[in-house]
Coordinates of C-alpha atoms and ligand atoms in Angstrom, one line a residue:
X1154 CA -63.4 -108.3 9.5
X1155 CA -60.3 -106.7 8.4
X1156 CA -59.5 -108.2 5.3
X1157 CA -55.9 -109.1 3.8
X1158 CA -56.4 -106.2 1.4
X1159 CA -57.1 -103.6 3.9
X1160 CA -54.1 -105.2 5.9
X1161 CA -51.7 -104.8 2.6
X1162 CA -52.6 -101.2 2.6
X1163 CA -51.8 -100.8 6.1
X1164 CA -48.4 -102.8 6.0
X1165 CA -47.1 -99.6 4.0
X1166 CA -48.2 -97.1 6.4
X1167 CA -47.8 -98.4 10.0
X1168 CA -45.2 -98.0 12.3
X1169 CA -44.0 -94.6 10.1
X1170 CA -43.9 -91.4 11.9
X1171 CA -42.1 -88.7 10.2
X1172 CA -41.9 -86.5 12.9
X1173 CA -39.4 -89.3 14.8
X1174 CA -37.7 -90.0 11.1
X1175 CA -36.7 -86.0 10.4
X1176 CA -39.2 -86.6 6.9
X1177 CA -37.2 -89.7 5.9
X1178 CA -39.8 -92.5 4.7
X1179 CA -38.3 -94.9 7.5
X1180 CA -37.4 -94.4 11.1
X1181 CA -33.8 -94.9 11.4
X1182 CA -31.8 -97.3 13.4
X1183 CA -31.3 -95.4 17.0
X1184 CA -28.7 -97.3 18.9
X1185 CA -28.3 -96.4 22.6
X1186 CA -28.5 -97.5 26.1
X1187 CA -28.6 -93.7 28.0
X1188 CA -31.4 -90.9 26.9
X1189 CA -30.9 -87.8 28.2
X1190 CA -33.2 -85.2 29.7
X1191 CA -32.4 -81.5 29.4
X1192 CA -33.8 -81.0 33.2
X1193 CA -35.4 -82.6 35.6
X1194 CA -39.0 -81.5 35.0
X1195 CA -38.4 -83.6 31.7
X1196 CA -36.7 -86.3 33.4
X1197 CA -39.6 -86.9 35.7
X1198 CA -42.1 -86.8 32.6
X1199 CA -39.6 -89.5 30.8
X1200 CA -40.4 -91.8 34.0
X1201 CA -44.0 -91.8 33.5
X1202 CA -45.5 -95.5 32.7
X1203 CA -46.9 -94.3 29.4
X1204 CA -44.0 -92.2 27.8
X1205 CA -43.4 -94.1 25.2
X1206 CA -39.9 -93.5 24.7
X1207 CA -39.6 -93.8 28.5
X1208 CA -36.3 -93.3 30.6
X1209 CA -33.6 -95.9 29.1
X1210 CA -32.9 -97.6 26.0
X1211 CA -33.8 -101.2 27.4
X1212 CA -37.4 -100.2 27.9
X1213 CA -38.1 -99.0 24.2
X1214 CA -36.3 -96.7 21.5
X1215 CA -37.9 -95.0 18.5
X1216 CA -36.9 -97.6 16.2
X1217 CA -38.2 -100.8 18.8
X1218 CA -41.3 -98.2 19.0
X1219 CA -42.1 -98.3 15.3
X1220 CA -41.9 -101.7 14.9
X1221 CA -43.9 -102.6 18.0
X1222 CA -46.6 -100.2 17.4
X1223 CA -46.7 -101.6 13.6
X1224 CA -47.2 -105.2 15.0
X1225 CA -49.7 -104.2 17.3
X1226 CA -51.9 -102.3 14.9
X1227 CA -51.4 -105.3 12.3
X1228 CA -52.3 -108.1 14.7
X1229 CA -55.3 -105.9 16.0
X1230 CA -54.2 -105.9 19.8
X1231 CA -53.5 -103.2 22.1
X1232 CA -49.6 -102.8 22.8
X1233 CA -46.9 -105.3 22.1
X1234 CA -43.5 -106.2 23.7
X1235 CA -39.9 -107.2 21.5
X1236 CA -38.0 -110.1 22.3
X1237 CA -34.8 -111.2 20.9
X1238 CA -36.0 -114.4 19.7
X1239 CA -39.4 -115.9 18.9
X1240 CA -39.1 -118.4 21.6
X1241 CA -38.1 -115.8 24.3
X1242 CA -41.9 -114.0 22.9
X1243 CA -43.3 -117.8 24.0
X1244 CA -41.9 -117.9 27.1
X1245 CA -42.1 -114.8 28.2
X1246 CA -45.6 -114.3 27.6
X1247 CA -46.1 -117.9 29.2
X1248 CA -44.2 -116.6 32.4
X1249 CA -46.1 -113.3 32.6
X1250 CA -49.3 -115.0 33.0
X1251 CA -48.4 -118.3 35.1
X1252 CA -47.6 -118.5 39.0
X1253 CA -47.2 -121.7 41.2
X1254 CA -49.8 -124.0 41.1
X1255 CA -51.7 -122.7 38.3
X1256 CA -52.8 -124.9 35.2
X1257 CA -51.5 -124.9 31.6
X1258 CA -53.1 -126.5 28.6
X1259 CA -51.1 -126.7 25.8
X1260 CA -51.8 -128.9 22.5
X1261 CA -49.6 -131.7 21.7
X1262 CA -49.1 -130.3 18.2
X1263 CA -47.1 -127.2 19.6
X1264 CA -43.5 -126.1 18.5
X1265 CA -41.2 -128.2 19.9
X1266 CA -39.0 -125.9 22.1
X1267 CA -41.9 -125.0 23.6
X1268 CA -42.9 -128.0 24.7
X1269 CA -39.5 -128.7 26.5
X1270 CA -39.9 -125.4 28.3
X1271 CA -43.1 -126.4 29.6
X1272 CA -42.2 -129.8 30.8
X1273 CA -38.5 -128.4 31.8
X1274 CA -38.9 -125.3 32.8
X1275 CA -42.9 -124.6 34.0
X1276 CA -43.5 -128.2 35.4
X1277 CA -40.3 -129.5 36.7
X1278 CA -38.9 -126.5 38.4
X1279 CA -42.0 -124.0 39.1
X1280 CA -44.4 -126.2 40.2
X1281 CA -47.1 -125.3 37.2
X1282 CA -49.7 -128.0 36.5
X1283 CA -48.8 -128.8 32.4
X1284 CA -51.2 -130.9 30.5
X1285 CA -51.0 -131.6 26.6
X1286 CA -54.0 -131.5 24.8
X1287 CA -55.3 -132.8 21.6
X1288 CA -55.1 -130.0 19.1
X1289 CA -58.2 -131.1 17.4
X1290 CA -60.9 -130.6 20.3
X1291 CA -62.7 -127.6 20.4
X1292 CA -65.7 -127.2 22.3
X1293 CA -64.6 -130.4 24.2
X1294 CA -61.8 -128.3 25.7
X1295 CA -64.8 -127.6 28.5
X1296 CA -63.9 -130.7 29.9
X1297 CA -60.1 -129.9 30.6
X1298 CA -60.7 -126.8 32.0
X1299 CA -60.0 -126.4 35.7
X1300 CA -60.5 -123.9 38.0
X1301 CA -56.6 -123.0 38.4
X1302 CA -56.3 -122.8 34.9
X1303 CA -54.6 -119.6 34.0
X1304 CA -53.8 -119.8 30.1
X1305 CA -54.8 -122.4 27.5
X1306 CA -52.0 -122.3 24.6
X1307 CA -52.9 -122.4 20.8
X1308 CA -50.7 -122.7 17.9
X1309 CA -52.5 -123.3 14.6
X1310 CA -51.5 -125.0 12.3
X1311 CA -49.5 -126.9 14.8
X1312 CA -45.3 -127.2 14.3
X1313 CA -44.7 -130.3 12.5
X1314 CA -48.3 -132.0 12.3
X1315 CA -50.2 -128.9 10.9
X1316 CA -53.3 -129.5 12.6
X1317 CA -55.6 -126.6 12.6
X1318 CA -57.4 -125.7 15.7
X1319 CA -61.1 -124.4 16.5
X1320 CA -59.3 -121.3 18.3
X1321 CA -62.9 -119.3 19.1
X1322 CA -64.2 -122.5 20.7
X1323 CA -61.2 -122.9 22.9
X1324 CA -61.3 -119.2 23.4
X1325 CA -64.9 -119.8 25.0
X1326 CA -63.9 -122.6 27.0
X1327 CA -60.7 -120.6 28.7
X1328 CA -62.9 -117.8 29.3
X1329 CA -65.4 -119.0 31.0
X1330 CA -62.8 -119.3 34.0
X1331 CA -61.0 -116.0 33.0
X1332 CA -58.0 -118.1 31.7
X1333 CA -55.8 -116.2 29.0
X1334 CA -55.5 -117.3 25.5
X1335 CA -51.9 -117.4 24.2
X1336 CA -51.8 -117.7 20.5
X1337 CA -48.4 -118.5 17.9
X1338 CA -49.2 -117.1 15.3
X1339 CA -46.5 -117.2 13.2
X1340 CA -47.4 -119.4 10.4
X1341 CA -50.2 -117.4 9.3
X1342 CA -48.9 -113.6 10.4
X1343 CA -51.8 -110.9 11.2
X1344 CA -52.3 -110.7 7.2
X1345 CA -53.8 -114.3 7.2
X1346 CA -55.1 -114.6 10.7
X1347 CA -56.8 -111.7 12.8
X1348 CA -56.1 -113.1 16.6
X1349 CA -57.9 -110.6 18.6
X1350 CA -61.3 -111.2 16.3
X1351 CA -60.7 -114.7 17.5
X1352 CA -60.8 -114.5 21.1
X1353 CA -57.2 -114.5 21.8
X1354 CA -55.6 -112.5 24.4
X1355 CA -51.8 -112.7 23.2
X1356 CA -50.7 -113.3 20.2
X1357 CA -47.1 -114.3 19.3
X1358 CA -44.9 -113.8 16.3
X1359 CA -41.9 -115.4 15.7
X1360 CA -40.7 -112.3 13.6
X1361 CA -37.3 -114.2 12.9
X1362 CA -39.8 -116.0 10.2
X1363 CA -42.3 -114.2 8.0
X1364 CA -42.1 -110.5 8.9
X1365 CA -38.6 -110.4 8.9
X1366 CA -38.8 -112.5 5.7
X1367 CA -35.1 -112.3 4.3
X1368 CA -33.1 -115.3 7.0
X1369 CA -31.3 -112.2 8.6
X1370 CA -32.1 -111.7 12.1
X1371 CA -34.0 -113.3 15.0
X1372 CA -36.6 -111.5 16.7
X1373 CA -39.7 -112.2 18.7
X1374 CA -42.6 -109.7 19.2
X1375 CA -45.7 -111.0 21.7
X1376 CA -48.8 -108.7 21.2
X1377 CA -51.7 -108.3 24.1
X1378 CA -55.1 -106.9 24.3
X1379 CA -55.6 -104.5 27.5
X1380 CA -56.4 -107.2 29.7
X1381 CA -53.1 -109.3 29.0
X1382 CA -50.8 -106.1 28.1
X1383 CA -50.3 -105.7 31.9
X1384 CA -49.1 -109.1 32.6
X1385 CA -47.2 -109.5 29.4
X1386 CA -45.4 -105.6 30.1
X1387 CA -44.6 -106.6 33.4
X1388 CA -42.7 -110.2 32.3
X1389 CA -40.9 -108.1 29.3
X1390 CA -39.6 -105.8 32.0
X1391 CA -39.2 -107.8 35.0
X1392 CA -36.9 -110.1 33.1
X1393 CA -35.1 -107.3 31.3
X1394 CA -36.3 -108.2 27.5
X1395 CA -35.6 -106.4 24.6
X1396 CA -34.2 -106.4 21.4
X1397 CA -31.5 -104.8 19.3
X1398 CA -32.2 -101.7 16.8
X1399 CA -30.5 -103.3 13.7
X1400 CA -33.0 -106.4 13.9
X1401 CA -35.9 -104.3 14.6
X1402 CA -35.3 -101.9 11.5
X1403 CA -34.6 -105.5 9.6
X1404 CA -38.2 -106.4 10.6
X1405 CA -39.3 -103.3 9.9
X1406 CA -38.1 -102.9 6.3
X1407 CA -39.1 -106.8 5.9
X1408 CA -42.9 -106.3 6.7
X1409 CA -43.1 -103.6 4.3
X1410 CA -42.9 -106.5 1.8
X1411 CA -44.7 -109.2 3.6
X1412 CA -48.3 -108.7 1.4
X1413 CA -46.6 -109.2 -1.9
X1414 CA -44.2 -112.0 -0.5
X1415 CA -47.5 -114.2 1.1
X1416 CA -49.2 -113.7 -2.0
X1417 CA -46.7 -115.7 -3.6
X1418 CA -45.3 -118.1 -1.0
X1419 CA -49.2 -118.7 -0.9
X1420 CA -49.6 -119.4 -4.6
X1421 CA -46.4 -121.5 -5.1
X1422 CA -47.1 -123.8 -2.3
X1423 CA -50.4 -124.5 -3.1
X1424 CA -49.2 -125.5 -6.5
X1425 CA -46.5 -127.8 -5.1
X1426 CA -48.9 -129.2 -2.8
X1427 CA -51.4 -130.0 -5.4
X1428 CA -48.4 -131.5 -7.5
X1429 CA -47.4 -133.5 -4.2
X1430 CA -50.8 -134.7 -3.5
X1431 CA -51.0 -136.4 -6.8
X1432 CA -47.4 -137.7 -6.6
X1433 CA -47.5 -141.9 -6.4
X1434 CA -44.7 -141.7 -3.8
X1435 CA -46.8 -139.2 -1.5
X1436 CA -49.0 -140.4 1.0
X1437 CA -50.5 -137.6 2.4
X1438 CA -49.9 -133.9 2.1
X1439 CA -50.3 -131.4 5.6
X1440 CA -51.5 -128.1 3.9
X1441 CA -54.8 -127.0 5.7
X1442 CA -55.7 -125.3 2.2
X1443 CA -56.5 -128.6 0.7
X1444 CA -59.8 -130.1 0.8
X1445 CA -58.3 -133.2 2.2
X1446 CA -56.7 -131.4 5.2
X1447 CA -58.8 -132.5 8.3
X1448 CA -59.0 -128.7 9.3
X1449 CA -59.8 -127.6 6.0
X1450 CA -63.5 -126.4 7.2
X1451 CA -61.9 -124.3 9.9
X1452 CA -58.9 -123.1 8.3
X1453 CA -61.6 -121.7 5.6
X1454 CA -63.8 -120.1 8.2
X1455 CA -61.1 -118.7 10.2
X1456 CA -58.2 -117.9 8.3
X1457 CA -57.4 -115.2 4.9
X1458 CA -55.0 -117.0 3.5
X1459 CA -52.1 -119.6 3.7
X1460 CA -48.6 -119.5 3.8
X1461 CA -45.5 -121.4 2.0
X1462 CA -45.0 -124.2 5.0
X1463 CA -46.3 -127.6 5.0
X1464 CA -45.7 -130.8 5.4
X1465 CA -46.0 -134.3 3.4
X1466 CA -45.9 -138.2 4.1
X1467 CA -43.4 -139.9 1.8
X1468 CA -44.1 -143.6 1.1
X1469 CA -41.4 -145.7 3.4
X1470 CA -37.9 -145.3 2.1
X1471 CA -34.8 -146.5 3.5
X1472 CA -31.8 -144.1 4.9
X1473 CA -29.8 -144.3 1.7
X1474 CA -33.2 -143.2 -0.5
X1475 CA -33.8 -140.5 2.1
X1476 CA -30.5 -139.5 1.6
X1477 CA -30.4 -139.6 -2.4
X1478 CA -33.3 -137.3 -1.6
X1479 CA -31.9 -134.7 -0.3
X1480 CA -28.6 -135.0 -2.0
X1481 CA -30.1 -134.6 -5.1
X1482 CA -32.4 -131.7 -4.2
X1483 CA -30.7 -128.4 -6.0
X1484 CA -32.8 -125.7 -4.8
X1485 CA -34.3 -126.6 -1.4
X1486 CA -31.9 -125.8 1.3
X1487 CA -31.3 -128.2 4.2
X1488 CA -32.3 -126.1 7.3
X1489 CA -34.0 -125.0 10.3
X1490 CA -36.2 -122.1 10.4
X1491 CA -38.1 -121.1 7.6
X1492 CA -40.0 -118.1 6.4
X1493 CA -37.1 -116.6 4.4
X1494 CA -37.5 -115.8 0.3
X1495 CA -35.7 -119.4 -0.2
X1496 CA -36.7 -122.6 -0.3
X1497 CA -36.1 -125.3 2.3
X1498 CA -36.6 -129.0 2.9
X1499 CA -36.3 -131.1 6.2
X1500 CA -37.0 -134.3 7.4
X1501 CA -39.1 -134.7 10.6
X1502 CA -39.5 -137.6 13.1
X1503 CA -43.3 -138.9 13.0
X1504 CA -45.1 -137.6 15.9
X1505 CA -46.8 -139.8 18.2
X1506 CA -50.0 -139.7 19.8
X1507 CA -51.2 -142.3 22.4
X1508 CA -48.4 -144.2 21.2
X1509 CA -49.2 -144.6 17.6
X1510 CA -47.5 -142.9 14.8
X1511 CA -49.8 -139.8 13.9
X1512 CA -49.5 -140.2 10.1
X1513 CA -48.8 -144.0 9.8
X1514 CA -45.3 -145.5 8.6
X1515 CA -44.4 -143.0 6.0
X1516 CA -41.4 -140.3 6.3
X1517 CA -42.5 -137.3 7.3
X1518 CA -41.1 -134.2 5.5
X1519 CA -41.7 -130.6 6.0
X1520 CA -41.1 -128.0 3.2
X1521 CA -41.1 -124.0 3.2
X1522 CA -41.8 -122.9 -0.3
X1523 CA -40.0 -119.8 -1.4
X1524 CA -40.0 -117.5 -3.5
X1525 CA -37.9 -119.1 -6.6
X1526 CA -40.2 -120.0 -9.9
X1527 CA -42.8 -122.6 -8.7
X1528 CA -42.3 -124.6 -12.0
X1529 CA -38.6 -124.9 -11.0
X1530 CA -39.0 -126.1 -7.4
X1531 CA -41.7 -128.8 -8.4
X1532 CA -38.9 -129.8 -11.0
X1533 CA -36.5 -130.0 -8.3
X1534 CA -38.9 -132.1 -6.0
X1535 CA -39.8 -134.2 -9.1
X1536 CA -36.2 -135.6 -10.3
X1537 CA -35.1 -136.0 -6.3
X1538 CA -38.1 -138.1 -5.8
X1539 CA -37.5 -139.9 -8.7
X1540 CA -33.9 -140.4 -8.0
X1541 CA -34.6 -141.4 -4.3
X1542 CA -37.0 -144.1 -5.4
X1543 CA -35.0 -145.7 -8.3
X1544 CA -32.4 -146.7 -6.0
X1545 CA -33.1 -150.3 -5.0
X1546 CA -32.6 -152.0 -1.7
X1547 CA -30.1 -151.2 1.3
X1548 CA -27.9 -154.1 0.1
X1549 CA -27.2 -153.2 -3.4
X1550 CA -26.8 -149.2 -2.3
X1551 CA -24.1 -150.7 0.0
X1552 CA -22.7 -152.5 -2.5
X1553 CA -22.5 -149.4 -4.9
X1554 CA -20.7 -147.7 -1.6
X1555 CA -18.1 -150.4 -1.2
X1556 CA -17.3 -150.0 -5.0
X1557 CA -17.1 -146.1 -4.7
X1558 CA -14.5 -146.7 -2.0
X1559 CA -12.9 -148.9 -3.9
X1560 CA -12.6 -146.3 -6.7
Ligands
PLP225 C1 -39.6 -120.6 14.7 C2 -40.4 -120.6 15.5 C3 -40.8 -120.1 17.1 C4 -39.2 -119.5 17.1 O1 -38.6 -118.4 16.6 P1 -36.9 -118.2 16.8 O2 -36.8 -116.9 16.4 O3 -36.4 -119.4 15.8 O4 -36.9 -118.4 18.3 C5 -41.7 -120.1 17.9 N1 -42.6 -120.5 17.1 C6 -42.6 -120.8 15.9 C7 -44.2 -122.0 15.2 C8 -41.7 -121.4 15.0 O5 -42.1 -121.8 13.9

C-alpha cells in the first residue's frame, strides 16, 4: 500500500514534464482550440486515439494533460478525465456506465446534488432503476444486488452524515455481477484513501475542494481503472466535457501543497472536534477519526488520515439562538463548499432515515476547519456557543428586537 509519506513526495513531481514546459518548473497555461499539424502525415498521427495531445483543444492540451496524469497517478488509477465542476464529474461518470433498464445503487448519505440528479434525470427521464441504500451496509449489500445492477455508487464519509462505508465489502458484492463501483473521494483525497486498492473502478474528485485548495476554481476529475476507462472516456467525449486551462493550472498549483495543507487541516480539525466533543452544548461530533464514531474501525482500517470537514449536533436551540451563534462567529464564514484555506460553518437540515431524524432532535452543523491557528478557531466557537446559549427564550428575544426597532 502506498502510504501518505510516499504520496507527499509524489505530489511534488507528478504531472511535470520539462519537455513540455520548456524547462520551467510548471507546465504553463496552454490556451487554445485549434492545434496545427505540419503536414498530413502528422495530422493522421494526431488523430490516433492514444495520442495524448490529440487533434483538438477539447480533447486535451498540455496543461490539462499534466493535471489528469498527476491525479490518475496519485489516485492509483489508469487514466482520468476533466470536467468543469465536481458535480459534472459525478454525473458524467454515472452517465458513462448506465443504460436504460440498468439498476443503480446509491447510498442514502450521498452528496445532495447527486441524489437530485439520480432522481430527476436518471430515474425520471432515463429509465434507470435508482435505489438508495443504507450506507452502513457492507457484505449485506449482496441482498440488494440484482442481475442488472450496473453501478454501485459510494461516498465515504457521506455528505452531511459523515457515515463511513465498507468499500471493499461493497466492491466484492458489486463485482460479483460485474457492476462498476464509483466513489466520490473528495473528502479523503488520494492522500488519505487509495481507491483502487479498495476495489473502486472510478474515483471522483471535486477538485474544487482540497486539490485546488484556495476556493478560487471549480473543477472535477474522474479517474478510472483500465476496465472502466473506455466508458468514462466515451462519456466525457460524447458529452463534450472539458475544463479551462486556467482552472487546471490552479489545481496543479494547489496540489503541490496538498500534503502540508492536509496535515494542518487534519490536526486542527481533530483538536476542534475533541474540544467540541467535551462541550456541554454539543450532543455529538460526527468525525470518523474519533473513537465515538460508529464507522471509526473501518475508517482506521482503510484510510490513512482525516481532513478538515466534519459535523456536529448541538443541543436544540431556537432561531434567535442559532442566528446569534452565526452572527457571533468571527473566523468561520457562512458559505457553501469547503476544502479551501478558510474556515466555514453551515447549519444543515437533520437528515431523516425511515421517517426518523438520524441524529435526534438537535441542530446539525457542518464545519470546515481551515488553516487559521486552531486555538483561535476554538476560542471563536467557544464564544459563539456561549453567546447563543446565554440568550433566553424566543419571547425575550422578540422583546429585544422590539426595543432595537424603537431605538
Ligand atoms: C462539492 C462536492 C461535489 C461537487 O463539486 P462542485 O465542484 O461544487 O460541483 C461533489 N461531491 C462532494 C462530496 C462535494 O463535497
